[in-house]
């Protein structure tokens, strides 16, 4: 059974940083294509960052240069380092894994609020 559990969200001031974590079970993170998505109130869920099995990293234009996606293979965990946070980054952030069958798996989400 695939399980994804996000953590690390919270309240931070503009310009601050947060590090999100996605603890995975039922899959090997280093062998999986995974990503981070976010959803703000009244908006559709959008892709934030993606990392392929080969280590290729892809970022949404609005976060490029500020966010970094990475893997900790020893802990089987996916991370998202978020720097220079802006109020518009406020959203629930979700960890995602799409199995080869096409079935998508999501964590419960972690709230990130950027406000002064």
mmCIF file of N, CA and C in Angstrom:
data_model
loop_
_atom_site.group_PDB
_atom_site.id
_atom_site.type_symbol
_atom_site.label_atom_id
_atom_site.label_comp_id
_atom_site.label_asym_id
_atom_site.label_seq_id
_atom_site.Cartn_x
_atom_site.Cartn_y
_atom_site.Cartn_z
ATOM 1 N N UNK A 1 0.836 -1.191 0.000
ATOM 2 C CA UNK A 1 0.000 0.000 0.000
ATOM 3 C C UNK A 1 0.878 1.250 0.000
ATOM 4 N N UNK A 2 0.596 2.145 -0.913
ATOM 5 C CA UNK A 2 1.322 3.399 -0.993
ATOM 6 C C UNK A 2 0.752 4.376 0.019
ATOM 7 N N UNK A 3 1.632 5.004 0.766
ATOM 8 C CA UNK A 3 1.216 6.022 1.715
ATOM 9 C C UNK A 3 2.188 7.187 1.663
ATOM 10 N N UNK A 4 1.652 8.393 1.604
ATOM 11 C CA UNK A 4 2.441 9.610 1.572
ATOM 12 C C UNK A 4 1.978 10.509 2.704
ATOM 13 N N UNK A 5 2.914 10.964 3.516
ATOM 14 C CA UNK A 5 2.585 11.801 4.660
ATOM 15 C C UNK A 5 3.433 13.060 4.625
ATOM 16 N N UNK A 6 2.778 14.199 4.391
ATOM 17 C CA UNK A 6 3.481 15.478 4.342
ATOM 18 C C UNK A 6 3.606 16.082 5.735
ATOM 19 N N UNK A 7 4.650 16.862 5.919
ATOM 20 C CA UNK A 7 4.849 17.591 7.157
ATOM 21 C C UNK A 7 5.740 18.798 6.881
ATOM 22 N N UNK A 8 5.826 19.693 7.843
ATOM 23 C CA UNK A 8 6.719 20.830 7.731
ATOM 24 C C UNK A 8 6.054 22.153 7.436
ATOM 25 N N UNK A 9 4.764 22.133 7.174
ATOM 26 C CA UNK A 9 4.069 23.373 6.903
ATOM 27 C C UNK A 9 3.902 24.210 8.161
ATOM 28 N N UNK A 10 3.455 25.437 7.965
ATOM 29 C CA UNK A 10 3.254 26.320 9.091
ATOM 30 C C UNK A 10 3.092 27.753 8.650
ATOM 31 N N UNK A 11 3.173 28.642 9.607
ATOM 32 C CA UNK A 11 3.059 30.075 9.360
ATOM 33 C C UNK A 11 4.451 30.688 9.290
ATOM 34 N N UNK A 12 4.699 31.435 8.233
ATOM 35 C CA UNK A 12 5.997 32.074 8.051
ATOM 36 C C UNK A 12 5.798 33.467 7.469
ATOM 37 N N UNK A 13 6.691 34.383 7.802
ATOM 38 C CA UNK A 13 6.616 35.736 7.276
ATOM 39 C C UNK A 13 7.140 35.794 5.843
ATOM 40 N N UNK A 14 6.672 36.766 5.064
ATOM 41 C CA UNK A 14 7.213 36.922 3.708
ATOM 42 C C UNK A 14 8.736 37.018 3.733
ATOM 43 N N UNK A 15 9.366 36.323 2.795
ATOM 44 C CA UNK A 15 10.815 36.277 2.750
ATOM 45 C C UNK A 15 11.415 35.142 3.547
ATOM 46 N N UNK A 16 10.600 34.470 4.329
ATOM 47 C CA UNK A 16 11.073 33.375 5.145
ATOM 48 C C UNK A 16 11.180 32.071 4.381
ATOM 49 N N UNK A 17 11.537 31.012 5.107
ATOM 50 C CA UNK A 17 11.756 29.708 4.500
ATOM 51 C C UNK A 17 11.038 28.612 5.271
ATOM 52 N N UNK A 18 10.699 27.561 4.555
ATOM 53 C CA UNK A 18 10.138 26.356 5.135
ATOM 54 C C UNK A 18 10.672 25.161 4.365
ATOM 55 N N UNK A 19 10.782 24.041 5.042
ATOM 56 C CA UNK A 19 11.188 22.800 4.401
ATOM 57 C C UNK A 19 10.093 21.768 4.607
ATOM 58 N N UNK A 20 9.464 21.371 3.521
ATOM 59 C CA UNK A 20 8.418 20.370 3.576
ATOM 60 C C UNK A 20 9.012 18.983 3.375
ATOM 61 N N UNK A 21 8.404 18.003 4.023
ATOM 62 C CA UNK A 21 8.839 16.627 3.888
ATOM 63 C C UNK A 21 7.667 15.747 3.512
ATOM 64 N N UNK A 22 7.953 14.714 2.756
ATOM 65 C CA UNK A 22 6.949 13.724 2.365
ATOM 66 C C UNK A 22 7.528 12.352 2.650
ATOM 67 N N UNK A 23 7.088 11.756 3.739
ATOM 68 C CA UNK A 23 7.528 10.415 4.095
ATOM 69 C C UNK A 23 6.719 9.399 3.305
ATOM 70 N N UNK A 24 7.410 8.552 2.564
ATOM 71 C CA UNK A 24 6.743 7.613 1.674
ATOM 72 C C UNK A 24 6.917 6.177 2.137
ATOM 73 N N UNK A 25 5.883 5.398 1.956
ATOM 74 C CA UNK A 25 5.940 3.965 2.181
ATOM 75 C C UNK A 25 5.194 3.279 1.047
ATOM 76 N N UNK A 26 5.575 2.054 0.762
ATOM 77 C CA UNK A 26 4.966 1.339 -0.343
ATOM 78 C C UNK A 26 5.575 1.669 -1.688
ATOM 79 N N UNK A 27 6.606 2.466 -1.702
ATOM 80 C CA UNK A 27 7.341 2.805 -2.907
ATOM 81 C C UNK A 27 8.744 3.210 -2.528
ATOM 82 N N UNK A 28 9.632 3.157 -3.491
ATOM 83 C CA UNK A 28 11.005 3.609 -3.295
ATOM 84 C C UNK A 28 11.134 4.962 -3.972
ATOM 85 N N UNK A 29 11.357 5.984 -3.181
ATOM 86 C CA UNK A 29 11.377 7.350 -3.688
ATOM 87 C C UNK A 29 12.419 7.529 -4.787
ATOM 88 N N UNK A 30 13.581 6.941 -4.609
ATOM 89 C CA UNK A 30 14.661 7.097 -5.577
ATOM 90 C C UNK A 30 14.341 6.455 -6.921
ATOM 91 N N UNK A 31 13.360 5.583 -6.958
ATOM 92 C CA UNK A 31 12.982 4.900 -8.186
ATOM 93 C C UNK A 31 11.654 5.391 -8.734
ATOM 94 N N UNK A 32 11.153 6.474 -8.187
ATOM 95 C CA UNK A 32 9.831 6.964 -8.553
ATOM 96 C C UNK A 32 9.869 8.376 -9.112
ATOM 97 N N UNK A 33 8.934 8.659 -9.994
ATOM 98 C CA UNK A 33 8.689 10.028 -10.439
ATOM 99 C C UNK A 33 7.693 10.638 -9.465
ATOM 100 N N UNK A 34 8.080 11.714 -8.823
ATOM 101 C CA UNK A 34 7.252 12.310 -7.794
ATOM 102 C C UNK A 34 7.229 13.821 -7.929
ATOM 103 N N UNK A 35 6.293 14.438 -7.231
ATOM 104 C CA UNK A 35 6.207 15.877 -7.305
ATOM 105 C C UNK A 35 5.472 16.491 -6.138
ATOM 106 N N UNK A 36 5.544 17.806 -6.090
ATOM 107 C CA UNK A 36 4.806 18.603 -5.130
ATOM 108 C C UNK A 36 3.777 19.435 -5.863
ATOM 109 N N UNK A 37 2.576 19.470 -5.337
ATOM 110 C CA UNK A 37 1.492 20.291 -5.846
ATOM 111 C C UNK A 37 0.976 21.173 -4.730
ATOM 112 N N UNK A 38 0.248 22.201 -5.096
ATOM 113 C CA UNK A 38 -0.362 23.046 -4.084
ATOM 114 C C UNK A 38 -1.726 23.506 -4.552
ATOM 115 N N UNK A 39 -2.571 23.824 -3.593
ATOM 116 C CA UNK A 39 -3.897 24.310 -3.900
ATOM 117 C C UNK A 39 -4.281 25.407 -2.918
ATOM 118 N N UNK A 40 -4.550 26.575 -3.453
ATOM 119 C CA UNK A 40 -5.004 27.701 -2.658
ATOM 120 C C UNK A 40 -6.524 27.764 -2.716
ATOM 121 N N UNK A 41 -7.150 28.389 -1.729
ATOM 122 C CA UNK A 41 -8.612 28.500 -1.733
ATOM 123 C C UNK A 41 -9.127 29.132 -3.019
ATOM 124 N N UNK A 42 -10.111 28.500 -3.635
ATOM 125 C CA UNK A 42 -10.700 29.029 -4.852
ATOM 126 C C UNK A 42 -9.901 28.793 -6.109
ATOM 127 N N UNK A 43 -8.795 28.093 -6.015
ATOM 128 C CA UNK A 43 -7.953 27.831 -7.174
ATOM 129 C C UNK A 43 -7.787 26.330 -7.390
ATOM 130 N N UNK A 44 -7.446 25.968 -8.615
ATOM 131 C CA UNK A 44 -7.179 24.573 -8.928
ATOM 132 C C UNK A 44 -5.825 24.160 -8.384
ATOM 133 N N UNK A 45 -5.689 22.876 -8.149
ATOM 134 C CA UNK A 45 -4.409 22.356 -7.719
ATOM 135 C C UNK A 45 -3.401 22.519 -8.858
ATOM 136 N N UNK A 46 -2.211 22.998 -8.528
ATOM 137 C CA UNK A 46 -1.200 23.247 -9.534
ATOM 138 C C UNK A 46 0.111 22.562 -9.185
ATOM 139 N N UNK A 47 0.838 22.204 -10.213
ATOM 140 C CA UNK A 47 2.139 21.596 -10.031
ATOM 141 C C UNK A 47 3.145 22.650 -9.583
ATOM 142 N N UNK A 48 3.967 22.289 -8.613
ATOM 143 C CA UNK A 48 4.996 23.180 -8.095
ATOM 144 C C UNK A 48 6.380 22.719 -8.529
ATOM 145 N N UNK A 49 6.663 21.457 -8.309
ATOM 146 C CA UNK A 49 7.969 20.902 -8.648
ATOM 147 C C UNK A 49 7.844 19.409 -8.886
ATOM 148 N N UNK A 50 8.713 18.895 -9.732
ATOM 149 C CA UNK A 50 8.697 17.483 -10.083
ATOM 150 C C UNK A 50 10.126 16.978 -10.172
ATOM 151 N N UNK A 51 10.334 15.744 -9.765
ATOM 152 C CA UNK A 51 11.642 15.116 -9.903
ATOM 153 C C UNK A 51 11.454 13.728 -10.485
ATOM 154 N N UNK A 52 12.217 13.420 -11.520
ATOM 155 C CA UNK A 52 12.122 12.122 -12.176
ATOM 156 C C UNK A 52 13.042 11.122 -11.510
ATOM 157 N N UNK A 53 12.879 9.871 -11.903
ATOM 158 C CA UNK A 53 13.752 8.820 -11.381
ATOM 159 C C UNK A 53 15.213 9.100 -11.691
ATOM 160 N N UNK A 54 15.454 9.757 -12.811
ATOM 161 C CA UNK A 54 16.810 10.095 -13.210
ATOM 162 C C UNK A 54 17.352 11.345 -12.556
ATOM 163 N N UNK A 55 16.547 12.003 -11.731
ATOM 164 C CA UNK A 55 17.007 13.181 -11.021
ATOM 165 C C UNK A 55 16.736 14.503 -11.717
ATOM 166 N N UNK A 56 16.038 14.459 -12.836
ATOM 167 C CA UNK A 56 15.680 15.695 -13.527
ATOM 168 C C UNK A 56 14.652 16.458 -12.706
ATOM 169 N N UNK A 57 14.892 17.738 -12.501
ATOM 170 C CA UNK A 57 14.006 18.575 -11.703
ATOM 171 C C UNK A 57 13.329 19.617 -12.576
ATOM 172 N N UNK A 58 12.033 19.731 -12.397
ATOM 173 C CA UNK A 58 11.241 20.678 -13.163
ATOM 174 C C UNK A 58 10.430 21.521 -12.188
ATOM 175 N N UNK A 59 10.433 22.835 -12.398
ATOM 176 C CA UNK A 59 9.747 23.746 -11.498
ATOM 177 C C UNK A 59 8.756 24.620 -12.248
ATOM 178 N N UNK A 60 7.696 24.975 -11.560
ATOM 179 C CA UNK A 60 6.796 25.975 -12.099
ATOM 180 C C UNK A 60 7.532 27.309 -12.160
ATOM 181 N N UNK A 61 7.204 28.115 -13.158
ATOM 182 C CA UNK A 61 7.892 29.390 -13.338
ATOM 183 C C UNK A 61 7.831 30.272 -12.096
ATOM 184 N N UNK A 62 6.724 30.239 -11.402
ATOM 185 C CA UNK A 62 6.529 31.127 -10.261
ATOM 186 C C UNK A 62 7.374 30.756 -9.049
ATOM 187 N N UNK A 63 7.969 29.557 -9.045
ATOM 188 C CA UNK A 63 8.799 29.151 -7.910
ATOM 189 C C UNK A 63 10.249 28.927 -8.296
ATOM 190 N N UNK A 64 10.557 28.963 -9.567
ATOM 191 C CA UNK A 64 11.928 28.741 -10.023
ATOM 192 C C UNK A 64 12.891 29.725 -9.364
ATOM 193 N N UNK A 65 13.973 29.195 -8.829
ATOM 194 C CA UNK A 65 14.957 30.017 -8.152
ATOM 195 C C UNK A 65 14.700 30.183 -6.675
ATOM 196 N N UNK A 66 13.508 29.830 -6.228
ATOM 197 C CA UNK A 66 13.162 29.956 -4.812
ATOM 198 C C UNK A 66 12.949 28.602 -4.142
ATOM 199 N N UNK A 67 12.419 27.639 -4.882
ATOM 200 C CA UNK A 67 12.123 26.316 -4.340
ATOM 201 C C UNK A 67 13.103 25.293 -4.884
ATOM 202 N N UNK A 68 13.395 24.276 -4.072
ATOM 203 C CA UNK A 68 14.256 23.184 -4.487
ATOM 204 C C UNK A 68 13.644 21.862 -4.061
ATOM 205 N N UNK A 69 13.444 20.967 -5.019
ATOM 206 C CA UNK A 69 12.938 19.635 -4.717
ATOM 207 C C UNK A 69 14.125 18.687 -4.595
ATOM 208 N N UNK A 70 14.055 17.768 -3.652
ATOM 209 C CA UNK A 70 15.151 16.832 -3.439
ATOM 210 C C UNK A 70 14.639 15.545 -2.809
ATOM 211 N N UNK A 71 15.493 14.538 -2.800
ATOM 212 C CA UNK A 71 15.170 13.247 -2.201
ATOM 213 C C UNK A 71 16.203 12.901 -1.149
ATOM 214 N N UNK A 72 15.755 12.242 -0.099
ATOM 215 C CA UNK A 72 16.633 11.656 0.901
ATOM 216 C C UNK A 72 16.415 10.152 0.808
ATOM 217 N N UNK A 73 17.260 9.484 0.044
ATOM 218 C CA UNK A 73 17.064 8.066 -0.219
ATOM 219 C C UNK A 73 17.155 7.223 1.051
ATOM 220 N N UNK A 74 18.032 7.606 1.974
ATOM 221 C CA UNK A 74 18.195 6.845 3.203
ATOM 222 C C UNK A 74 16.922 6.836 4.032
ATOM 223 N N UNK A 75 16.170 7.928 3.978
ATOM 224 C CA UNK A 75 14.935 8.037 4.741
ATOM 225 C C UNK A 75 13.697 7.830 3.882
ATOM 226 N N UNK A 76 13.911 7.547 2.593
ATOM 227 C CA UNK A 76 12.804 7.347 1.658
ATOM 228 C C UNK A 76 11.808 8.509 1.739
ATOM 229 N N UNK A 77 12.351 9.710 1.662
ATOM 230 C CA UNK A 77 11.567 10.915 1.868
ATOM 231 C C UNK A 77 11.817 11.923 0.757
ATOM 232 N N UNK A 78 10.773 12.591 0.349
ATOM 233 C CA UNK A 78 10.845 13.669 -0.628
ATOM 234 C C UNK A 78 10.769 14.993 0.120
ATOM 235 N N UNK A 79 11.552 15.983 -0.315
ATOM 236 C CA UNK A 79 11.574 17.280 0.348
ATOM 237 C C UNK A 79 11.299 18.407 -0.636
ATOM 238 N N UNK A 80 10.819 19.500 -0.097
ATOM 239 C CA UNK A 80 10.689 20.730 -0.858
ATOM 240 C C UNK A 80 11.194 21.868 0.015
ATOM 241 N N UNK A 81 12.351 22.403 -0.329
ATOM 242 C CA UNK A 81 12.900 23.553 0.368
ATOM 243 C C UNK A 81 12.335 24.804 -0.273
ATOM 244 N N UNK A 82 11.690 25.635 0.516
ATOM 245 C CA UNK A 82 11.038 26.832 0.014
ATOM 246 C C UNK A 82 11.682 28.052 0.653
ATOM 247 N N UNK A 83 12.295 28.886 -0.171
ATOM 248 C CA UNK A 83 12.937 30.105 0.284
ATOM 249 C C UNK A 83 12.248 31.318 -0.326
ATOM 250 N N UNK A 84 12.520 32.475 0.250
ATOM 251 C CA UNK A 84 11.957 33.731 -0.248
ATOM 252 C C UNK A 84 10.454 33.624 -0.461
ATOM 253 N N UNK A 85 9.779 33.113 0.531
ATOM 254 C CA UNK A 85 8.349 32.862 0.409
ATOM 255 C C UNK A 85 7.553 34.154 0.269
ATOM 256 N N UNK A 86 6.504 34.057 -0.525
ATOM 257 C CA UNK A 86 5.622 35.179 -0.803
ATOM 258 C C UNK A 86 4.211 34.847 -0.338
ATOM 259 N N UNK A 87 3.399 35.858 -0.058
ATOM 260 C CA UNK A 87 2.015 35.584 0.345
ATOM 261 C C UNK A 87 1.265 34.706 -0.660
ATOM 262 N N UNK A 88 1.561 34.864 -1.942
ATOM 263 C CA UNK A 88 0.889 34.066 -2.957
ATOM 264 C C UNK A 88 1.306 32.600 -2.951
ATOM 265 N N UNK A 89 2.298 32.249 -2.150
ATOM 266 C CA UNK A 89 2.671 30.852 -1.974
ATOM 267 C C UNK A 89 1.762 30.143 -0.974
ATOM 268 N N UNK A 90 0.913 30.895 -0.310
ATOM 269 C CA UNK A 90 0.001 30.320 0.668
ATOM 270 C C UNK A 90 -0.919 29.302 0.005
ATOM 271 N N UNK A 91 -0.909 28.086 0.526
ATOM 272 C CA UNK A 91 -1.699 27.004 -0.050
ATOM 273 C C UNK A 91 -1.505 25.751 0.793
ATOM 274 N N UNK A 92 -2.305 24.747 0.492
ATOM 275 C CA UNK A 92 -2.059 23.420 1.020
ATOM 276 C C UNK A 92 -1.149 22.712 0.031
ATOM 277 N N UNK A 93 -0.046 22.194 0.512
ATOM 278 C CA UNK A 93 0.930 21.537 -0.340
ATOM 279 C C UNK A 93 0.793 20.023 -0.231
ATOM 280 N N UNK A 94 0.780 19.365 -1.387
ATOM 281 C CA UNK A 94 0.570 17.929 -1.451
ATOM 282 C C UNK A 94 1.744 17.224 -2.126
ATOM 283 N N UNK A 95 2.090 16.086 -1.612
ATOM 284 C CA UNK A 95 3.055 15.196 -2.231
ATOM 285 C C UNK A 95 2.310 14.259 -3.172
ATOM 286 N N UNK A 96 2.903 13.958 -4.319
ATOM 287 C CA UNK A 96 2.229 13.162 -5.338
ATOM 288 C C UNK A 96 3.130 12.081 -5.916
ATOM 289 N N UNK A 97 2.530 10.948 -6.186
ATOM 290 C CA UNK A 97 3.199 9.851 -6.869
ATOM 291 C C UNK A 97 2.198 9.214 -7.822
ATOM 292 N N UNK A 98 2.595 9.055 -9.077
ATOM 293 C CA UNK A 98 1.752 8.384 -10.062
ATOM 294 C C UNK A 98 2.422 7.078 -10.450
ATOM 295 N N UNK A 99 1.776 5.998 -10.111
ATOM 296 C CA UNK A 99 2.287 4.680 -10.407
ATOM 297 C C UNK A 99 2.202 4.411 -11.905
ATOM 298 N N UNK A 100 2.952 3.432 -12.361
ATOM 299 C CA UNK A 100 2.962 3.110 -13.779
ATOM 300 C C UNK A 100 1.578 2.717 -14.298
ATOM 301 N N UNK A 101 0.711 2.287 -13.414
ATOM 302 C CA UNK A 101 -0.644 1.929 -13.793
ATOM 303 C C UNK A 101 -1.505 3.147 -14.095
ATOM 304 N N UNK A 102 -1.025 4.319 -13.740
ATOM 305 C CA UNK A 102 -1.776 5.542 -13.918
ATOM 306 C C UNK A 102 -2.511 5.985 -12.673
ATOM 307 N N UNK A 103 -2.501 5.168 -11.640
ATOM 308 C CA UNK A 103 -3.153 5.521 -10.384
ATOM 309 C C UNK A 103 -2.328 6.575 -9.654
ATOM 310 N N UNK A 104 -2.989 7.630 -9.238
ATOM 311 C CA UNK A 104 -2.321 8.712 -8.534
ATOM 312 C C UNK A 104 -2.496 8.572 -7.030
ATOM 313 N N UNK A 105 -1.418 8.839 -6.304
ATOM 314 C CA UNK A 105 -1.442 8.797 -4.857
ATOM 315 C C UNK A 105 -1.104 10.170 -4.309
ATOM 316 N N UNK A 106 -1.824 10.565 -3.279
ATOM 317 C CA UNK A 106 -1.649 11.866 -2.663
ATOM 318 C C UNK A 106 -1.546 11.740 -1.153
ATOM 319 N N UNK A 107 -0.793 12.640 -0.563
ATOM 320 C CA UNK A 107 -0.780 12.747 0.882
ATOM 321 C C UNK A 107 -1.963 13.571 1.344
ATOM 322 N N UNK A 108 -2.049 13.780 2.639
ATOM 323 C CA UNK A 108 -3.167 14.541 3.195
ATOM 324 C C UNK A 108 -2.983 16.043 3.064
ATOM 325 N N UNK A 109 -1.782 16.460 2.748
ATOM 326 C CA UNK A 109 -1.478 17.866 2.576
ATOM 327 C C UNK A 109 -0.972 18.518 3.845
ATOM 328 N N UNK A 110 -0.189 19.568 3.673
ATOM 329 C CA UNK A 110 0.286 20.360 4.800
ATOM 330 C C UNK A 110 0.105 21.835 4.463
ATOM 331 N N UNK A 111 -0.436 22.585 5.401
ATOM 332 C CA UNK A 111 -0.775 23.984 5.168
ATOM 333 C C UNK A 111 0.453 24.874 5.288
ATOM 334 N N UNK A 112 0.645 25.704 4.283
ATOM 335 C CA UNK A 112 1.686 26.732 4.303
ATOM 336 C C UNK A 112 1.011 28.087 4.222
ATOM 337 N N UNK A 113 1.250 28.918 5.209
ATOM 338 C CA UNK A 113 0.674 30.256 5.234
ATOM 339 C C UNK A 113 1.793 31.277 5.327
ATOM 340 N N UNK A 114 1.846 32.170 4.352
ATOM 341 C CA UNK A 114 2.871 33.215 4.312
ATOM 342 C C UNK A 114 2.182 34.543 4.574
ATOM 343 N N UNK A 115 2.434 35.108 5.723
ATOM 344 C CA UNK A 115 1.752 36.331 6.119
ATOM 345 C C UNK A 115 2.555 37.057 7.178
ATOM 346 N N UNK A 116 2.423 38.376 7.182
ATOM 347 C CA UNK A 116 3.060 39.183 8.205
ATOM 348 C C UNK A 116 2.142 39.399 9.393
#
